[in-house]
Amino acid sequence: MTNYNQKAVPEAKAALKQMKLEIANELGMSNYDTADKGNMTARQNGYVGGYMTKKLVEMAEKQMSGQQK
């Protein structure tokens, strides 16, 4: 059985965690790191993941636009 939940770049784990905390802080969830995620609404958790995805896509687009002409 293959585990599809492995990180493609394990070294990025710390950077992604830091990004998650920064985004949660921007969204007014200052205690996100210590909060029980099970007691948070799906909407609250979804905001953090959604903004992370949005920022990661923006970063990739910027990087790709610099490489492609």
mmCIF file of N, CA, C and O in Angstrom:
data_model
loop_
_atom_site.group_PDB
_atom_site.id
_atom_site.type_symbol
_atom_site.label_atom_id
_atom_site.label_comp_id
_atom_site.label_asym_id
_atom_site.label_seq_id
_atom_site.Cartn_x
_atom_site.Cartn_y
_atom_site.Cartn_z
ATOM 1 N N MET A 1 0.842 -1.180 0.000
ATOM 2 C CA MET A 1 0.000 0.000 0.000
ATOM 3 C C MET A 1 0.891 1.247 0.000
ATOM 4 O O MET A 1 1.797 1.376 0.811
ATOM 5 N N THR A 2 0.629 2.162 -0.886
ATOM 6 C CA THR A 2 1.416 3.378 -1.003
ATOM 7 C C THR A 2 0.832 4.478 -0.133
ATOM 8 O O THR A 2 -0.376 4.680 -0.105
ATOM 9 N N ASN A 3 1.711 5.194 0.562
ATOM 10 C CA ASN A 3 1.280 6.309 1.400
ATOM 11 C C ASN A 3 1.416 7.597 0.589
ATOM 12 O O ASN A 3 2.524 8.018 0.276
ATOM 13 N N TYR A 4 0.307 8.207 0.245
ATOM 14 C CA TYR A 4 0.315 9.418 -0.561
ATOM 15 C C TYR A 4 0.425 10.680 0.288
ATOM 16 O O TYR A 4 0.423 11.779 -0.237
ATOM 17 N N ASN A 5 0.512 10.543 1.608
ATOM 18 C CA ASN A 5 0.574 11.696 2.491
ATOM 19 C C ASN A 5 1.997 12.134 2.814
ATOM 20 O O ASN A 5 2.201 12.942 3.695
ATOM 21 N N GLN A 6 2.972 11.596 2.106
ATOM 22 C CA GLN A 6 4.353 11.973 2.345
ATOM 23 C C GLN A 6 4.635 13.322 1.704
ATOM 24 O O GLN A 6 4.105 13.647 0.641
ATOM 25 N N LYS A 7 5.475 14.102 2.359
ATOM 26 C CA LYS A 7 5.863 15.407 1.822
ATOM 27 C C LYS A 7 6.766 15.207 0.602
ATOM 28 O O LYS A 7 7.655 14.364 0.611
ATOM 29 N N ALA A 8 6.543 15.985 -0.440
ATOM 30 C CA ALA A 8 7.395 15.923 -1.619
ATOM 31 C C ALA A 8 8.781 16.465 -1.282
ATOM 32 O O ALA A 8 9.798 15.974 -1.771
ATOM 33 N N VAL A 9 8.820 17.493 -0.422
ATOM 34 C CA VAL A 9 10.084 18.091 0.014
ATOM 35 C C VAL A 9 10.040 18.174 1.544
ATOM 36 O O VAL A 9 9.598 19.172 2.105
ATOM 37 N N PRO A 10 10.501 17.127 2.220
ATOM 38 C CA PRO A 10 10.411 17.105 3.692
ATOM 39 C C PRO A 10 11.085 18.302 4.361
ATOM 40 O O PRO A 10 10.669 18.733 5.421
ATOM 41 N N GLU A 11 12.104 18.866 3.731
ATOM 42 C CA GLU A 11 12.814 20.005 4.292
ATOM 43 C C GLU A 11 11.931 21.249 4.391
ATOM 44 O O GLU A 11 12.246 22.195 5.107
ATOM 45 N N ALA A 12 10.835 21.272 3.666
ATOM 46 C CA ALA A 12 9.940 22.434 3.649
ATOM 47 C C ALA A 12 8.946 22.424 4.806
ATOM 48 O O ALA A 12 8.200 23.385 4.987
ATOM 49 N N LYS A 13 8.934 21.380 5.612
ATOM 50 C CA LYS A 13 7.942 21.234 6.681
ATOM 51 C C LYS A 13 7.958 22.423 7.638
ATOM 52 O O LYS A 13 6.906 22.975 7.962
ATOM 53 N N ALA A 14 9.138 22.835 8.078
ATOM 54 C CA ALA A 14 9.237 23.955 9.026
ATOM 55 C C ALA A 14 8.754 25.254 8.392
ATOM 56 O O ALA A 14 8.052 26.051 9.032
ATOM 57 N N ALA A 15 9.100 25.474 7.134
ATOM 58 C CA ALA A 15 8.677 26.698 6.446
ATOM 59 C C ALA A 15 7.162 26.727 6.265
ATOM 60 O O ALA A 15 6.529 27.780 6.417
ATOM 61 N N LEU A 16 6.573 25.588 5.956
ATOM 62 C CA LEU A 16 5.118 25.526 5.799
ATOM 63 C C LEU A 16 4.406 25.755 7.127
ATOM 64 O O LEU A 16 3.377 26.431 7.181
ATOM 65 N N LYS A 17 4.963 25.214 8.201
ATOM 66 C CA LYS A 17 4.361 25.432 9.520
ATOM 67 C C LYS A 17 4.420 26.912 9.887
ATOM 68 O O LYS A 17 3.446 27.483 10.368
ATOM 69 N N GLN A 18 5.564 27.548 9.619
ATOM 70 C CA GLN A 18 5.711 28.974 9.907
ATOM 71 C C GLN A 18 4.731 29.790 9.070
ATOM 72 O O GLN A 18 4.095 30.716 9.568
ATOM 73 N N MET A 19 4.570 29.425 7.805
ATOM 74 C CA MET A 19 3.633 30.122 6.927
ATOM 75 C C MET A 19 2.211 29.973 7.455
ATOM 76 O O MET A 19 1.438 30.936 7.474
ATOM 77 N N LYS A 20 1.857 28.769 7.912
ATOM 78 C CA LYS A 20 0.522 28.518 8.448
ATOM 79 C C LYS A 20 0.256 29.414 9.661
ATOM 80 O O LYS A 20 -0.810 30.009 9.783
ATOM 81 N N LEU A 21 1.246 29.532 10.544
ATOM 82 C CA LEU A 21 1.082 30.353 11.739
ATOM 83 C C LEU A 21 0.966 31.836 11.386
ATOM 84 O O LEU A 21 0.170 32.568 11.979
ATOM 85 N N GLU A 22 1.754 32.292 10.413
ATOM 86 C CA GLU A 22 1.684 33.692 9.981
ATOM 87 C C GLU A 22 0.317 34.008 9.375
ATOM 88 O O GLU A 22 -0.271 35.048 9.651
ATOM 89 N N ILE A 23 -0.192 33.110 8.551
ATOM 90 C CA ILE A 23 -1.496 33.325 7.921
ATOM 91 C C ILE A 23 -2.598 33.315 8.965
ATOM 92 O O ILE A 23 -3.495 34.159 8.949
ATOM 93 N N ALA A 24 -2.538 32.369 9.903
ATOM 94 C CA ALA A 24 -3.544 32.320 10.969
ATOM 95 C C ALA A 24 -3.511 33.614 11.774
ATOM 96 O O ALA A 24 -4.569 34.152 12.137
ATOM 97 N N ASN A 25 -2.325 34.134 12.035
ATOM 98 C CA ASN A 25 -2.197 35.393 12.765
ATOM 99 C C ASN A 25 -2.807 36.544 11.964
ATOM 100 O O ASN A 25 -3.499 37.398 12.519
ATOM 101 N N GLU A 26 -2.553 36.569 10.652
ATOM 102 C CA GLU A 26 -3.140 37.600 9.788
ATOM 103 C C GLU A 26 -4.661 37.542 9.819
ATOM 104 O O GLU A 26 -5.332 38.560 9.689
ATOM 105 N N LEU A 27 -5.211 36.332 9.976
ATOM 106 C CA LEU A 27 -6.657 36.144 9.997
ATOM 107 C C LEU A 27 -7.246 36.347 11.386
ATOM 108 O O LEU A 27 -8.430 36.130 11.604
ATOM 109 N N GLY A 28 -6.402 36.743 12.348
ATOM 110 C CA GLY A 28 -6.887 37.028 13.691
ATOM 111 C C GLY A 28 -6.950 35.814 14.603
ATOM 112 O O GLY A 28 -7.581 35.856 15.646
ATOM 113 N N MET A 29 -6.303 34.739 14.208
ATOM 114 C CA MET A 29 -6.276 33.527 15.031
ATOM 115 C C MET A 29 -4.901 33.431 15.697
ATOM 116 O O MET A 29 -4.086 32.568 15.378
ATOM 117 N N SER A 30 -4.637 34.333 16.625
ATOM 118 C CA SER A 30 -3.310 34.440 17.225
ATOM 119 C C SER A 30 -2.909 33.204 18.028
ATOM 120 O O SER A 30 -1.730 32.947 18.213
ATOM 121 N N ASN A 31 -3.850 32.432 18.504
ATOM 122 C CA ASN A 31 -3.527 31.241 19.289
ATOM 123 C C ASN A 31 -3.641 29.960 18.463
ATOM 124 O O ASN A 31 -3.827 28.885 19.014
ATOM 125 N N TYR A 32 -3.515 30.049 17.172
ATOM 126 C CA TYR A 32 -3.727 28.903 16.282
ATOM 127 C C TYR A 32 -2.777 27.754 16.588
ATOM 128 O O TYR A 32 -3.153 26.598 16.522
ATOM 129 N N ASP A 33 -1.539 28.072 16.949
ATOM 130 C CA ASP A 33 -0.536 27.039 17.200
ATOM 131 C C ASP A 33 -0.921 26.149 18.374
ATOM 132 O O ASP A 33 -0.714 24.944 18.344
ATOM 133 N N THR A 34 -1.506 26.742 19.397
ATOM 134 C CA THR A 34 -1.847 25.979 20.603
ATOM 135 C C THR A 34 -3.324 25.574 20.647
ATOM 136 O O THR A 34 -3.714 24.819 21.518
ATOM 137 N N ALA A 35 -4.121 26.061 19.725
ATOM 138 C CA ALA A 35 -5.555 25.772 19.725
ATOM 139 C C ALA A 35 -5.824 24.316 19.365
ATOM 140 O O ALA A 35 -5.084 23.707 18.599
ATOM 141 N N ASP A 36 -6.894 23.783 19.910
ATOM 142 C CA ASP A 36 -7.349 22.436 19.558
ATOM 143 C C ASP A 36 -8.106 22.551 18.236
ATOM 144 O O ASP A 36 -9.221 23.069 18.185
ATOM 145 N N LYS A 37 -7.477 22.089 17.155
ATOM 146 C CA LYS A 37 -8.074 22.233 15.813
ATOM 147 C C LYS A 37 -9.406 21.496 15.703
ATOM 148 O O LYS A 37 -10.265 21.860 14.919
ATOM 149 N N GLY A 38 -9.614 20.471 16.539
ATOM 150 C CA GLY A 38 -10.866 19.737 16.533
ATOM 151 C C GLY A 38 -12.040 20.550 17.055
ATOM 152 O O GLY A 38 -13.187 20.268 16.740
ATOM 153 N N ASN A 39 -11.746 21.562 17.859
ATOM 154 C CA ASN A 39 -12.799 22.426 18.397
ATOM 155 C C ASN A 39 -13.037 23.661 17.531
ATOM 156 O O ASN A 39 -13.910 24.464 17.833
ATOM 157 N N MET A 40 -12.243 23.816 16.481
ATOM 158 C CA MET A 40 -12.428 24.942 15.573
ATOM 159 C C MET A 40 -13.410 24.525 14.482
ATOM 160 O O MET A 40 -13.525 23.348 14.150
ATOM 161 N N THR A 41 -14.092 25.487 13.912
ATOM 162 C CA THR A 41 -15.028 25.170 12.837
ATOM 163 C C THR A 41 -14.263 24.815 11.566
ATOM 164 O O THR A 41 -13.102 25.193 11.391
ATOM 165 N N ALA A 42 -14.931 24.091 10.698
ATOM 166 C CA ALA A 42 -14.332 23.749 9.411
ATOM 167 C C ALA A 42 -14.016 25.023 8.635
ATOM 168 O O ALA A 42 -13.009 25.095 7.925
ATOM 169 N N ARG A 43 -14.852 26.031 8.796
ATOM 170 C CA ARG A 43 -14.617 27.300 8.110
ATOM 171 C C ARG A 43 -13.321 27.945 8.582
ATOM 172 O O ARG A 43 -12.526 28.435 7.786
ATOM 173 N N GLN A 44 -13.092 27.950 9.902
ATOM 174 C CA GLN A 44 -11.862 28.542 10.431
ATOM 175 C C GLN A 44 -10.629 27.799 9.923
ATOM 176 O O GLN A 44 -9.669 28.424 9.462
ATOM 177 N N ASN A 45 -10.653 26.490 10.018
ATOM 178 C CA ASN A 45 -9.528 25.702 9.523
ATOM 179 C C ASN A 45 -9.371 25.848 8.013
ATOM 180 O O ASN A 45 -8.262 25.894 7.502
ATOM 181 N N GLY A 46 -10.480 25.925 7.310
ATOM 182 C CA GLY A 46 -10.447 26.064 5.862
ATOM 183 C C GLY A 46 -9.863 27.381 5.402
ATOM 184 O O GLY A 46 -9.187 27.443 4.383
ATOM 185 N N TYR A 47 -10.124 28.452 6.155
ATOM 186 C CA TYR A 47 -9.541 29.748 5.809
ATOM 187 C C TYR A 47 -8.027 29.675 5.794
ATOM 188 O O TYR A 47 -7.372 30.166 4.875
ATOM 189 N N VAL A 48 -7.463 29.056 6.811
ATOM 190 C CA VAL A 48 -6.005 28.969 6.901
ATOM 191 C C VAL A 48 -5.456 28.169 5.724
ATOM 192 O O VAL A 48 -4.539 28.617 5.027
ATOM 193 N N GLY A 49 -6.022 27.000 5.479
ATOM 194 C CA GLY A 49 -5.561 26.181 4.362
ATOM 195 C C GLY A 49 -5.774 26.850 3.017
ATOM 196 O O GLY A 49 -4.920 26.774 2.137
ATOM 197 N N GLY A 50 -6.901 27.517 2.862
ATOM 198 C CA GLY A 50 -7.191 28.201 1.602
ATOM 199 C C GLY A 50 -6.239 29.341 1.319
ATOM 200 O O GLY A 50 -5.757 29.501 0.200
ATOM 201 N N TYR A 51 -5.935 30.139 2.336
ATOM 202 C CA TYR A 51 -4.995 31.244 2.158
ATOM 203 C C TYR A 51 -3.583 30.721 1.916
ATOM 204 O O TYR A 51 -2.822 31.306 1.148
ATOM 205 N N MET A 52 -3.233 29.608 2.571
ATOM 206 C CA MET A 52 -1.917 29.012 2.314
ATOM 207 C C MET A 52 -1.808 28.603 0.853
ATOM 208 O O MET A 52 -0.811 28.898 0.188
ATOM 209 N N THR A 53 -2.835 27.940 0.358
ATOM 210 C CA THR A 53 -2.828 27.498 -1.033
ATOM 211 C C THR A 53 -2.740 28.688 -1.973
ATOM 212 O O THR A 53 -1.959 28.686 -2.933
ATOM 213 N N LYS A 54 -3.521 29.717 -1.700
ATOM 214 C CA LYS A 54 -3.510 30.918 -2.541
ATOM 215 C C LYS A 54 -2.111 31.531 -2.592
ATOM 216 O O LYS A 54 -1.603 31.864 -3.659
ATOM 217 N N LYS A 55 -1.463 31.675 -1.436
ATOM 218 C CA LYS A 55 -0.134 32.273 -1.396
ATOM 219 C C LYS A 55 0.905 31.389 -2.072
ATOM 220 O O LYS A 55 1.796 31.886 -2.759
ATOM 221 N N LEU A 56 0.794 30.079 -1.899
ATOM 222 C CA LEU A 56 1.745 29.176 -2.545
ATOM 223 C C LEU A 56 1.589 29.215 -4.060
ATOM 224 O O LEU A 56 2.588 29.186 -4.793
ATOM 225 N N VAL A 57 0.356 29.297 -4.550
ATOM 226 C CA VAL A 57 0.133 29.405 -5.990
ATOM 227 C C VAL A 57 0.700 30.725 -6.513
ATOM 228 O O VAL A 57 1.358 30.759 -7.553
ATOM 229 N N GLU A 58 0.483 31.817 -5.782
ATOM 230 C CA GLU A 58 1.031 33.111 -6.189
ATOM 231 C C GLU A 58 2.559 33.061 -6.252
ATOM 232 O O GLU A 58 3.160 33.577 -7.195
ATOM 233 N N MET A 59 3.177 32.426 -5.256
ATOM 234 C CA MET A 59 4.633 32.309 -5.252
ATOM 235 C C MET A 59 5.117 31.509 -6.457
ATOM 236 O O MET A 59 6.098 31.880 -7.105
ATOM 237 N N ALA A 60 4.437 30.413 -6.763
ATOM 238 C CA ALA A 60 4.825 29.579 -7.902
ATOM 239 C C ALA A 60 4.647 30.334 -9.221
ATOM 240 O O ALA A 60 5.497 30.249 -10.112
ATOM 241 N N GLU A 61 3.553 31.097 -9.333
ATOM 242 C CA GLU A 61 3.321 31.870 -10.561
ATOM 243 C C GLU A 61 4.410 32.912 -10.760
ATOM 244 O O GLU A 61 4.901 33.103 -11.879
ATOM 245 N N LYS A 62 4.796 33.578 -9.684
ATOM 246 C CA LYS A 62 5.863 34.581 -9.785
ATOM 247 C C LYS A 62 7.174 33.934 -10.204
ATOM 248 O O LYS A 62 7.895 34.457 -11.051
ATOM 249 N N GLN A 63 7.462 32.784 -9.604
ATOM 250 C CA GLN A 63 8.693 32.086 -9.942
ATOM 251 C C GLN A 63 8.671 31.627 -11.395
ATOM 252 O O GLN A 63 9.653 31.789 -12.118
ATOM 253 N N MET A 64 7.552 31.096 -11.838
ATOM 254 C CA MET A 64 7.459 30.611 -13.208
ATOM 255 C C MET A 64 7.491 31.749 -14.217
ATOM 256 O O MET A 64 8.064 31.617 -15.282
ATOM 257 N N SER A 65 6.884 32.872 -13.885
ATOM 258 C CA SER A 65 6.879 33.996 -14.835
ATOM 259 C C SER A 65 8.288 34.566 -15.011
ATOM 260 O O SER A 65 8.605 35.095 -16.067
ATOM 261 N N GLY A 66 9.117 34.415 -14.020
ATOM 262 C CA GLY A 66 10.493 34.857 -14.132
ATOM 263 C C GLY A 66 11.335 33.930 -14.992
ATOM 264 O O GLY A 66 12.327 34.330 -15.580
ATOM 265 N N GLN A 67 10.916 32.664 -15.087
ATOM 266 C CA GLN A 67 11.665 31.677 -15.845
ATOM 267 C C GLN A 67 11.180 31.560 -17.291
ATOM 268 O O GLN A 67 11.926 31.190 -18.159
ATOM 269 N N GLN A 68 9.910 31.884 -17.514
ATOM 270 C CA GLN A 68 9.340 31.742 -18.838
ATOM 271 C C GLN A 68 9.101 33.120 -19.433
ATOM 272 O O GLN A 68 8.764 34.057 -18.756
ATOM 273 N N LYS A 69 9.299 33.227 -20.730
ATOM 274 C CA LYS A 69 9.056 34.497 -21.394
ATOM 275 C C LYS A 69 8.164 34.345 -22.570
ATOM 276 O O LYS A 69 8.011 33.382 -23.196
#
